[in-house]
CSV table of C-alpha atoms in Angstrom, one decimal:
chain,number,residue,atom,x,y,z
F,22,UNK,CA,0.0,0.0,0.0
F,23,UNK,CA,1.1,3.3,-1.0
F,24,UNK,CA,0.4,6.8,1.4
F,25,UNK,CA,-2.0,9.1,0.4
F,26,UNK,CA,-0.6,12.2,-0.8
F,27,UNK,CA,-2.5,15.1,0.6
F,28,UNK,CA,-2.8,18.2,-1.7
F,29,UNK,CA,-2.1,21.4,0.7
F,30,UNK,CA,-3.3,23.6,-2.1
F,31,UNK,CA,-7.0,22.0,-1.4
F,32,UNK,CA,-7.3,22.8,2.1
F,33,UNK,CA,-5.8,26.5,2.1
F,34,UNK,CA,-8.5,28.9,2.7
F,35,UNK,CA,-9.8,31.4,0.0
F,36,UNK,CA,-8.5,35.0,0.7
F,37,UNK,CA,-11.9,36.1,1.1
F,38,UNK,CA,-14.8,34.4,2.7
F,39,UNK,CA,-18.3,35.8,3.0
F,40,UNK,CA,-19.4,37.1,6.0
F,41,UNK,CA,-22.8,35.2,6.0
F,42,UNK,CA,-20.2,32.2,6.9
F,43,UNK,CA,-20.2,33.7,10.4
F,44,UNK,CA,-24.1,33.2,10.6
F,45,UNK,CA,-23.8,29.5,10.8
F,46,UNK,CA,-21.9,29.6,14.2
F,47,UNK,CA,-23.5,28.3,17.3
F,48,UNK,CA,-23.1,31.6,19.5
F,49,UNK,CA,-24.7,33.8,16.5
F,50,UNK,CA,-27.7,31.0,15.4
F,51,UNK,CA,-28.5,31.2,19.1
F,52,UNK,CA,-27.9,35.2,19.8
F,53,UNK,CA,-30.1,35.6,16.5
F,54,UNK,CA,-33.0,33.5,18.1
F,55,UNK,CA,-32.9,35.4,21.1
F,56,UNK,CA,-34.1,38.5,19.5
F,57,UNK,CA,-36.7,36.7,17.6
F,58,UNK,CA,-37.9,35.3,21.2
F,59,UNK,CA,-37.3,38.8,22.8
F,60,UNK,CA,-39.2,40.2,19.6
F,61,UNK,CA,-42.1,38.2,20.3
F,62,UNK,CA,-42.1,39.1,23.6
F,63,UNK,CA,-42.8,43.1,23.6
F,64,UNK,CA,-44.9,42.0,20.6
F,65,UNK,CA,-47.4,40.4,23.3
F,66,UNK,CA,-46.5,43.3,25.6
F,67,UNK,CA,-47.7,45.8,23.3
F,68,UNK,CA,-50.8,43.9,22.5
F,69,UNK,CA,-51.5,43.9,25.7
F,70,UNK,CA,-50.7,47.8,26.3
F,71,UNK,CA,-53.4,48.9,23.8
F,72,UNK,CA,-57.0,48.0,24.6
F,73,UNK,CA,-59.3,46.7,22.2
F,74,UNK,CA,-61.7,48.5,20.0
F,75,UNK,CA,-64.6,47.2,18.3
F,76,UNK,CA,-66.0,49.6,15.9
F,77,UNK,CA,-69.3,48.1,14.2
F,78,UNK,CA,-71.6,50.1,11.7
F,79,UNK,CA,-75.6,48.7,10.3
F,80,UNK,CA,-77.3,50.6,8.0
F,81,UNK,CA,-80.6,49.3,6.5
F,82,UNK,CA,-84.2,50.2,5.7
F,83,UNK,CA,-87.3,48.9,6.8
F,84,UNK,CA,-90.7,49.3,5.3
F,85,UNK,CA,-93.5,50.6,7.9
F,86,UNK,CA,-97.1,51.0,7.1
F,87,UNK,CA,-96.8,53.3,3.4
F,88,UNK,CA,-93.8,54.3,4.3
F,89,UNK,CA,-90.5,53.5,4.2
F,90,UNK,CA,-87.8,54.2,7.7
F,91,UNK,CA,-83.8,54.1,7.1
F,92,UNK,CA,-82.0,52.2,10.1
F,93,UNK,CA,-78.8,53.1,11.1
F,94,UNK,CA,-76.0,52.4,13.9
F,95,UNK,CA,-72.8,53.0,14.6
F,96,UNK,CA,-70.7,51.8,17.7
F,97,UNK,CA,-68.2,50.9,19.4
F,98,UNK,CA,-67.0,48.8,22.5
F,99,UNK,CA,-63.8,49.2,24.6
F,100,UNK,CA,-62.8,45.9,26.0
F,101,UNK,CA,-60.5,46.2,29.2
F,102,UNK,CA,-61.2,42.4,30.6
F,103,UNK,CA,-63.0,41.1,33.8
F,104,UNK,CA,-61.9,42.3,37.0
F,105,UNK,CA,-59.0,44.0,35.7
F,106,UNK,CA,-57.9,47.1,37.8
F,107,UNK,CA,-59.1,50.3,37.3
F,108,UNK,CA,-58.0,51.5,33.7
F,109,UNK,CA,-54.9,53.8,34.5
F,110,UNK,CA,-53.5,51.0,36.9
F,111,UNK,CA,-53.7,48.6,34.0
F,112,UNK,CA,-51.8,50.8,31.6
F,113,UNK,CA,-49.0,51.8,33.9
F,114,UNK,CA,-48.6,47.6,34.7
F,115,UNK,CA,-48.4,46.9,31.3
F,116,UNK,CA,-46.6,49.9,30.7
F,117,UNK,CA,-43.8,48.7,32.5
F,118,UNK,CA,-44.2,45.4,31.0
F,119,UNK,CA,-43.9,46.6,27.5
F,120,UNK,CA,-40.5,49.2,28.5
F,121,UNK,CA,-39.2,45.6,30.3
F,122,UNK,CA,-40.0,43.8,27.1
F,123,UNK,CA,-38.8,46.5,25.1
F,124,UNK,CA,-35.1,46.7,27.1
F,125,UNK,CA,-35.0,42.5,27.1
F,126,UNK,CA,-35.2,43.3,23.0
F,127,UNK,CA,-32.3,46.1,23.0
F,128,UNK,CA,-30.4,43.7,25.2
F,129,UNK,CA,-30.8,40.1,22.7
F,130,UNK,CA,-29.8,43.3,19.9
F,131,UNK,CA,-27.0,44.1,21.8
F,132,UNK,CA,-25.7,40.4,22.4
F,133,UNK,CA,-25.8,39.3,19.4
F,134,UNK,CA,-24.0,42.7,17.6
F,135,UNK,CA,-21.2,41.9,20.5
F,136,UNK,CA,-21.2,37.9,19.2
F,137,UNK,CA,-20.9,38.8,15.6
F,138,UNK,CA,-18.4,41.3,16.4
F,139,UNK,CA,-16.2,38.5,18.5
F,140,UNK,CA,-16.9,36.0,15.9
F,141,UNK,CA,-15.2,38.3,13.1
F,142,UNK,CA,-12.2,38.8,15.5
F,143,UNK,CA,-11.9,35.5,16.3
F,144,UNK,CA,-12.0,35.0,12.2
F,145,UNK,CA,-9.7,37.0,11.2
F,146,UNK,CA,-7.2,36.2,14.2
F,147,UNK,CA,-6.9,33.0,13.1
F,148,UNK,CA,-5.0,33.3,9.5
């Protein structure tokens, strides 16, 4: 049996690589997923901020005796849940959720700019 002869040429690295390489690492699939999670997160918190409106409109007519009567409506319901607190104790509670949910978002942002930062140092440190 003869040795394999290995071809150094092949396994030198290209002088440049593309940078959405990086994105495959563990630390930056998993920093990326955080803000989609933290994303979701104020998402619900915002929902929850704003109360629901219900707008609803009917027009019609109806025929009465010889003659004829237009029907309308318009309305509108505020839904803030049952036995929620007052209405300005709700808002400043999920206020504070949403400006928690918000910072928990700036803070997966932040992570993952410092990971892809780290993981192009650590790149380029290693030629």
């Amino acid at each position: 049996m003869t040795r394999p002869k290995l071809d150094r040429a092949a396994l030198d690295l290209p002088a440049t690589l593309p940078a959405d390489l990086l994105a495959r690492r563990a630390d930056i699939a998993a920093a990326k997923a955080r803000i989609a999670a933290a994303f979701q997160g104020r998402e619900i918190a915002r929902k929850a901020y704003y109360p629901d409106i219900n707008l609803i409109a009917l027009a019609g007519s109806a025929a009465l005796g010889a003659g004829a009567a237009v029907l309308r409506r318009i309305g509108g319901a505020i839904w803030r849940g049952r036995g929620d607190p007052p209405a300005d104790l709700r808002r400043r509670r999920t206020g504070r959720r949403l400006a928690g949910a918000t910072a928990q978002l700036d803070e997966a942002v932040a992570d993952y700019n410092q990971s892809v930062v780290t993981a192009v140092k650590q790149t380029a440190g290693s030629r």
